């Protein structure tokens, strides 16, 4: 438990991806089985308990210490699990510290009444960090900023293999993953990836470089289709196993039981998960209502019906199509989708074109309807095999030009690592009329990249020279009609949001240009943004 | 019927001993002062006569210049000086080099002003000695049950492990220049770390002072570089006051990894607020357990609480049948880093 706890502790305070990778890689390398396997399960979301309810934890601690002292402590810390971890009184002569595997084993066979006793015994035996880790695990939220994908990346680094190799075998493996570690440590062969329902590593596209690539490639070699604005998925229906995976191999079937029900075929489809109403695509904002939920109820499903728009066919019956050229896979896909005749699966149509110029016009002026909501175009070589990863050449994505607005810097926060001495995370706002009819700035987004190191130095100086207030690590920067720093902000799309004061939320915002020359009063109005809503 | 308040009582300038006409750790200039230790909120300049340990007087001279008081008087640990029927003895407090408890005896009462103190081992100063007394005047910087500090060695092990895991990053350890900085250095040495440790300019003079008093810090270099040698600091330990780490100063180093040695790091929100990546729970103050066991051990008739988390300590005293009162003295901030932030005045520049 000690190693697990100190890993969680470091992860929680380490913001950079690379730092997290090092911490996980070293932990996996240095920790024996089965402990590291259970940790891996916890990090990848495969170990969820709701054994300890807050009310119970509170009761347990109040039976051991004065309620008033606890209340003062809780008031000071603000987080129940952390408070209990810190104040739980020492108990000399307690049992030795439990290992994570012992906790997992004991909980899997314990009744509700037994859990309480077990938990108290563990809390007695652990130190503060151990108690914190245990309580976070048992209350069902580690929140250390690690995705399943990142944990698998760390495994790949530990074993010196490609992350796609991990993803390929992942779904045949089960906690505590001893076979997987045996392979990564060269003690055994690669585990079989043959289990039905497994994930196939996906093929991704490079962003096209308009300046160079069009001159180098022949339009006749490529097919084009819309890049739909949902999430890329792999729908698997194989010998009775029905699964829906994200493009990194996370099983998202639980959030989309309606889609799983409609996988009435034998094969594997690569496509885009979208909200589809009567055959028409709805905005990404609608899809977001259904993402990252543990389950979906009938009401939500009826309101936001999900479906798949198919791009590719990887498995047809028992036949693996991935080594066939795109042209043949596409022909097979058209037949496959027609035969499946599922109301929730349709075909992403190809867009015929003769020249790159013609395609450029299509991208700039998409027809009314679904295409108007697409993120851009996909180009796929007719002869491309289905190759895991992001090879250069066979597939390109050609996104629409981003939206641009001029916004005023309002708040700044220091960055991390190489940027730790610089104010590099910015919140910016646009003008709107407040209740009194005055123009006031309202924050509309945050960005922390899109500028050079030299520009960063200048903005940092501006922030330091023009700080008017501070809240914890956040600096309030002087911004008024007559004074302020204007950013040209680029973003991909805009949704309504109830969580933001301005009522809008940007996708993928970044600083496009610094407008030192532009007076703050000439920055955009909120009404301009509202017209850009998807 | 005399009361302990006739020996020592709170006043706007600090704790005042009327029969002896002196203050303990006064927060404004007075004619006669007894100073428990060298941190600037306890040891201010401009007094008439200052009575303190040799180390504390040396620290004050280092920080304020030789003329920090009109007159100084050295009192060694355990020695007693008498003044109009009042006996003053200085006893080790275990807080920083030269730190002392002021034991004041008069009118049949013994009042102990602990100053700031801690109970765990510290290679940079003499260990706290409990003195039985009628009134124990205690600090309560960490006087709330959430502050139970781990072993120093375990915290330092987290730092040395991180150095091994991230050998390309400069580990910037925020530590108060007086006391904490030297303690962290000594803890690193005790853990077998024998590489050169780099320090911020504000730590250098105090390091030399500690060396003069026999605290051997090992290989220390100033953390000053021209830009071309940035890479030399890859994997190095740099110790600097917390304000410098947050500031432009830290830019000269290679991909700095911000650490912070302070009792406040026990609470995660505090660490997050400061964007610390490696919080090290190392304090020069007594934690909750040390405060409560010390009070039990000293077994005073009354406990007076000077500053910090008095609510919880009052409650604990009530539960344990100990008479206690909060003095709510103003003017003492804490030397664990937070007070420094407030007084940085960075907004101006």
mmCIF file of N, CA and C in Angstrom, chain A residues 296-348:
data_model
loop_
_atom_site.group_PDB
_atom_site.id
_atom_site.type_symbol
_atom_site.label_atom_id
_atom_site.label_comp_id
_atom_site.label_asym_id
_atom_site.label_seq_id
_atom_site.Cartn_x
_atom_site.Cartn_y
_atom_site.Cartn_z
ATOM 1 N N UNK A 296 -26.329 5.218 -18.860
ATOM 2 C CA UNK A 296 -27.260 6.133 -19.521
ATOM 3 C C UNK A 296 -28.678 5.632 -19.267
ATOM 4 N N UNK A 297 -29.569 6.525 -18.814
ATOM 5 C CA UNK A 297 -30.945 6.080 -18.584
ATOM 6 C C UNK A 297 -31.787 6.307 -19.842
ATOM 7 N N UNK A 298 -32.992 5.740 -19.820
ATOM 8 C CA UNK A 298 -33.843 5.755 -21.009
ATOM 9 C C UNK A 298 -34.153 7.179 -21.459
ATOM 10 N N UNK A 299 -34.312 8.063 -20.498
ATOM 11 C CA UNK A 299 -34.671 9.440 -20.825
ATOM 12 C C UNK A 299 -33.568 10.130 -21.615
ATOM 13 N N UNK A 300 -32.342 9.941 -21.117
ATOM 14 C CA UNK A 300 -31.185 10.550 -21.777
ATOM 15 C C UNK A 300 -31.018 9.984 -23.187
ATOM 16 N N UNK A 301 -31.206 8.670 -23.285
ATOM 17 C CA UNK A 301 -31.055 8.005 -24.589
ATOM 18 C C UNK A 301 -32.096 8.530 -25.581
ATOM 19 N N UNK A 302 -33.316 8.714 -25.096
ATOM 20 C CA UNK A 302 -34.372 9.196 -25.989
ATOM 21 C C UNK A 302 -34.094 10.635 -26.426
ATOM 22 N N UNK A 303 -33.535 11.403 -25.513
ATOM 23 C CA UNK A 303 -33.280 12.807 -25.831
ATOM 24 C C UNK A 303 -32.080 12.966 -26.759
ATOM 25 N N UNK A 304 -31.070 12.148 -26.529
ATOM 26 C CA UNK A 304 -29.858 12.228 -27.345
ATOM 27 C C UNK A 304 -29.534 10.857 -27.944
ATOM 28 N N UNK A 305 -30.248 10.452 -28.993
ATOM 29 C CA UNK A 305 -30.018 9.116 -29.556
ATOM 30 C C UNK A 305 -28.674 9.059 -30.297
ATOM 31 N N UNK A 306 -27.857 8.081 -29.937
ATOM 32 C CA UNK A 306 -26.530 7.986 -30.539
ATOM 33 C C UNK A 306 -26.510 6.949 -31.657
ATOM 34 N N UNK A 307 -25.606 7.150 -32.600
ATOM 35 C CA UNK A 307 -25.437 6.190 -33.687
ATOM 36 C C UNK A 307 -24.016 6.267 -34.224
ATOM 37 N N UNK A 308 -23.756 5.411 -35.200
ATOM 38 C CA UNK A 308 -22.405 5.358 -35.769
ATOM 39 C C UNK A 308 -22.464 5.644 -37.264
ATOM 40 N N UNK A 309 -21.595 6.539 -37.672
ATOM 41 C CA UNK A 309 -21.434 6.771 -39.112
ATOM 42 C C UNK A 309 -20.149 6.057 -39.511
ATOM 43 N N UNK A 310 -20.285 5.057 -40.392
ATOM 44 C CA UNK A 310 -19.173 4.120 -40.633
ATOM 45 C C UNK A 310 -18.171 4.652 -41.644
ATOM 46 N N UNK A 311 -16.879 4.520 -41.274
ATOM 47 C CA UNK A 311 -15.775 4.906 -42.166
ATOM 48 C C UNK A 311 -15.097 3.703 -42.818
ATOM 49 N N UNK A 312 -15.034 2.610 -42.068
ATOM 50 C CA UNK A 312 -14.144 1.541 -42.519
ATOM 51 C C UNK A 312 -14.596 0.207 -41.926
ATOM 52 N N UNK A 313 -14.144 -0.863 -42.554
ATOM 53 C CA UNK A 313 -14.491 -2.205 -42.076
ATOM 54 C C UNK A 313 -13.196 -2.979 -41.821
ATOM 55 N N UNK A 314 -12.999 -3.430 -40.592
ATOM 56 C CA UNK A 314 -11.750 -4.114 -40.242
ATOM 57 C C UNK A 314 -11.917 -5.626 -40.219
ATOM 58 N N UNK A 315 -13.096 -6.062 -39.843
ATOM 59 C CA UNK A 315 -13.359 -7.492 -39.766
ATOM 60 C C UNK A 315 -14.744 -7.743 -40.357
ATOM 61 N N UNK A 316 -14.820 -8.680 -41.286
ATOM 62 C CA UNK A 316 -16.103 -9.021 -41.911
ATOM 63 C C UNK A 316 -16.330 -10.501 -41.641
ATOM 64 N N UNK A 317 -17.264 -10.807 -40.756
ATOM 65 C CA UNK A 317 -17.393 -12.198 -40.314
ATOM 66 C C UNK A 317 -16.122 -12.587 -39.608
ATOM 67 N N UNK A 318 -15.427 -13.587 -40.139
ATOM 68 C CA UNK A 318 -14.161 -13.972 -39.511
ATOM 69 C C UNK A 318 -12.956 -13.477 -40.294
ATOM 70 N N UNK A 319 -13.243 -12.728 -41.357
ATOM 71 C CA UNK A 319 -12.145 -12.315 -42.240
ATOM 72 C C UNK A 319 -11.570 -10.959 -41.845
ATOM 73 N N UNK A 320 -10.276 -10.951 -41.587
ATOM 74 C CA UNK A 320 -9.579 -9.705 -41.252
ATOM 75 C C UNK A 320 -9.288 -8.950 -42.545
ATOM 76 N N UNK A 321 -9.846 -7.733 -42.665
ATOM 77 C CA UNK A 321 -9.689 -6.968 -43.909
ATOM 78 C C UNK A 321 -8.557 -5.959 -43.866
ATOM 79 N N UNK A 322 -7.836 -5.880 -42.766
ATOM 80 C CA UNK A 322 -6.922 -4.764 -42.574
ATOM 81 C C UNK A 322 -5.762 -4.719 -43.568
ATOM 82 N N UNK A 323 -5.462 -5.849 -44.173
ATOM 83 C CA UNK A 323 -4.363 -5.836 -45.149
ATOM 84 C C UNK A 323 -4.856 -5.574 -46.567
ATOM 85 N N UNK A 324 -6.177 -5.428 -46.729
ATOM 86 C CA UNK A 324 -6.701 -5.084 -48.056
ATOM 87 C C UNK A 324 -6.588 -3.579 -48.269
ATOM 88 N N UNK A 325 -6.505 -3.124 -49.548
ATOM 89 C CA UNK A 325 -6.477 -1.681 -49.791
ATOM 90 C C UNK A 325 -7.829 -1.033 -49.447
ATOM 91 N N UNK A 326 -7.775 0.274 -49.170
ATOM 92 C CA UNK A 326 -8.973 1.000 -48.778
ATOM 93 C C UNK A 326 -10.111 0.811 -49.802
ATOM 94 N N UNK A 327 -9.759 0.821 -51.090
ATOM 95 C CA UNK A 327 -10.772 0.709 -52.135
ATOM 96 C C UNK A 327 -11.620 -0.555 -51.920
ATOM 97 N N UNK A 328 -10.951 -1.674 -51.632
ATOM 98 C CA UNK A 328 -11.684 -2.932 -51.439
ATOM 99 C C UNK A 328 -12.438 -2.931 -50.121
ATOM 100 N N UNK A 329 -11.796 -2.406 -49.060
ATOM 101 C CA UNK A 329 -12.478 -2.358 -47.750
ATOM 102 C C UNK A 329 -13.733 -1.507 -47.847
ATOM 103 N N UNK A 330 -13.617 -0.413 -48.619
ATOM 104 C CA UNK A 330 -14.744 0.500 -48.745
ATOM 105 C C UNK A 330 -15.917 -0.200 -49.453
ATOM 106 N N UNK A 331 -15.598 -0.935 -50.513
ATOM 107 C CA UNK A 331 -16.660 -1.649 -51.236
ATOM 108 C C UNK A 331 -17.332 -2.659 -50.300
ATOM 109 N N UNK A 332 -16.509 -3.352 -49.511
ATOM 110 C CA UNK A 332 -17.058 -4.333 -48.566
ATOM 111 C C UNK A 332 -17.905 -3.630 -47.500
ATOM 112 N N UNK A 333 -17.446 -2.453 -47.071
ATOM 113 C CA UNK A 333 -18.171 -1.706 -46.032
ATOM 114 C C UNK A 333 -19.565 -1.328 -46.526
ATOM 115 N N UNK A 334 -19.641 -0.873 -47.777
ATOM 116 C CA UNK A 334 -20.944 -0.433 -48.307
ATOM 117 C C UNK A 334 -21.950 -1.572 -48.281
ATOM 118 N N UNK A 335 -21.481 -2.748 -48.672
ATOM 119 C CA UNK A 335 -22.357 -3.923 -48.646
ATOM 120 C C UNK A 335 -22.724 -4.277 -47.204
ATOM 121 N N UNK A 336 -21.719 -4.240 -46.366
ATOM 122 C CA UNK A 336 -21.871 -4.646 -44.961
ATOM 123 C C UNK A 336 -22.924 -3.784 -44.255
ATOM 124 N N UNK A 337 -22.808 -2.461 -44.443
ATOM 125 C CA UNK A 337 -23.739 -1.539 -43.773
ATOM 126 C C UNK A 337 -25.153 -1.738 -44.332
ATOM 127 N N UNK A 338 -25.235 -1.953 -45.642
ATOM 128 C CA UNK A 338 -26.560 -2.155 -46.256
ATOM 129 C C UNK A 338 -27.205 -3.416 -45.684
ATOM 130 N N UNK A 339 -26.432 -4.485 -45.586
ATOM 131 C CA UNK A 339 -26.985 -5.756 -45.098
ATOM 132 C C UNK A 339 -27.350 -5.694 -43.621
ATOM 133 N N UNK A 340 -26.527 -4.969 -42.858
ATOM 134 C CA UNK A 340 -26.834 -4.862 -41.425
ATOM 135 C C UNK A 340 -28.157 -4.122 -41.236
ATOM 136 N N UNK A 341 -28.411 -3.165 -42.111
ATOM 137 C CA UNK A 341 -29.676 -2.421 -42.108
ATOM 138 C C UNK A 341 -30.068 -1.976 -40.706
ATOM 139 N N UNK A 342 -29.083 -1.465 -39.971
ATOM 140 C CA UNK A 342 -29.368 -1.016 -38.611
ATOM 141 C C UNK A 342 -29.806 0.442 -38.638
ATOM 142 N N UNK A 343 -30.838 0.788 -37.876
ATOM 143 C CA UNK A 343 -31.288 2.189 -37.861
ATOM 144 C C UNK A 343 -30.265 3.129 -37.234
ATOM 145 N N UNK A 344 -29.265 2.580 -36.556
ATOM 146 C CA UNK A 344 -28.291 3.440 -35.884
ATOM 147 C C UNK A 344 -26.918 3.392 -36.528
ATOM 148 N N UNK A 345 -26.796 2.737 -37.661
ATOM 149 C CA UNK A 345 -25.503 2.703 -38.340
ATOM 150 C C UNK A 345 -25.714 3.127 -39.779
ATOM 151 N N UNK A 346 -25.053 4.201 -40.188
ATOM 152 C CA UNK A 346 -25.133 4.554 -41.604
ATOM 153 C C UNK A 346 -23.728 4.741 -42.159
ATOM 154 N N UNK A 347 -23.656 5.071 -43.410
ATOM 155 C CA UNK A 347 -22.386 5.093 -44.117
ATOM 156 C C UNK A 347 -21.924 6.537 -44.269
ATOM 157 N N UNK A 348 -20.652 6.776 -44.028
ATOM 158 C CA UNK A 348 -20.088 8.102 -44.301
ATOM 159 C C UNK A 348 -19.861 8.193 -45.808
#
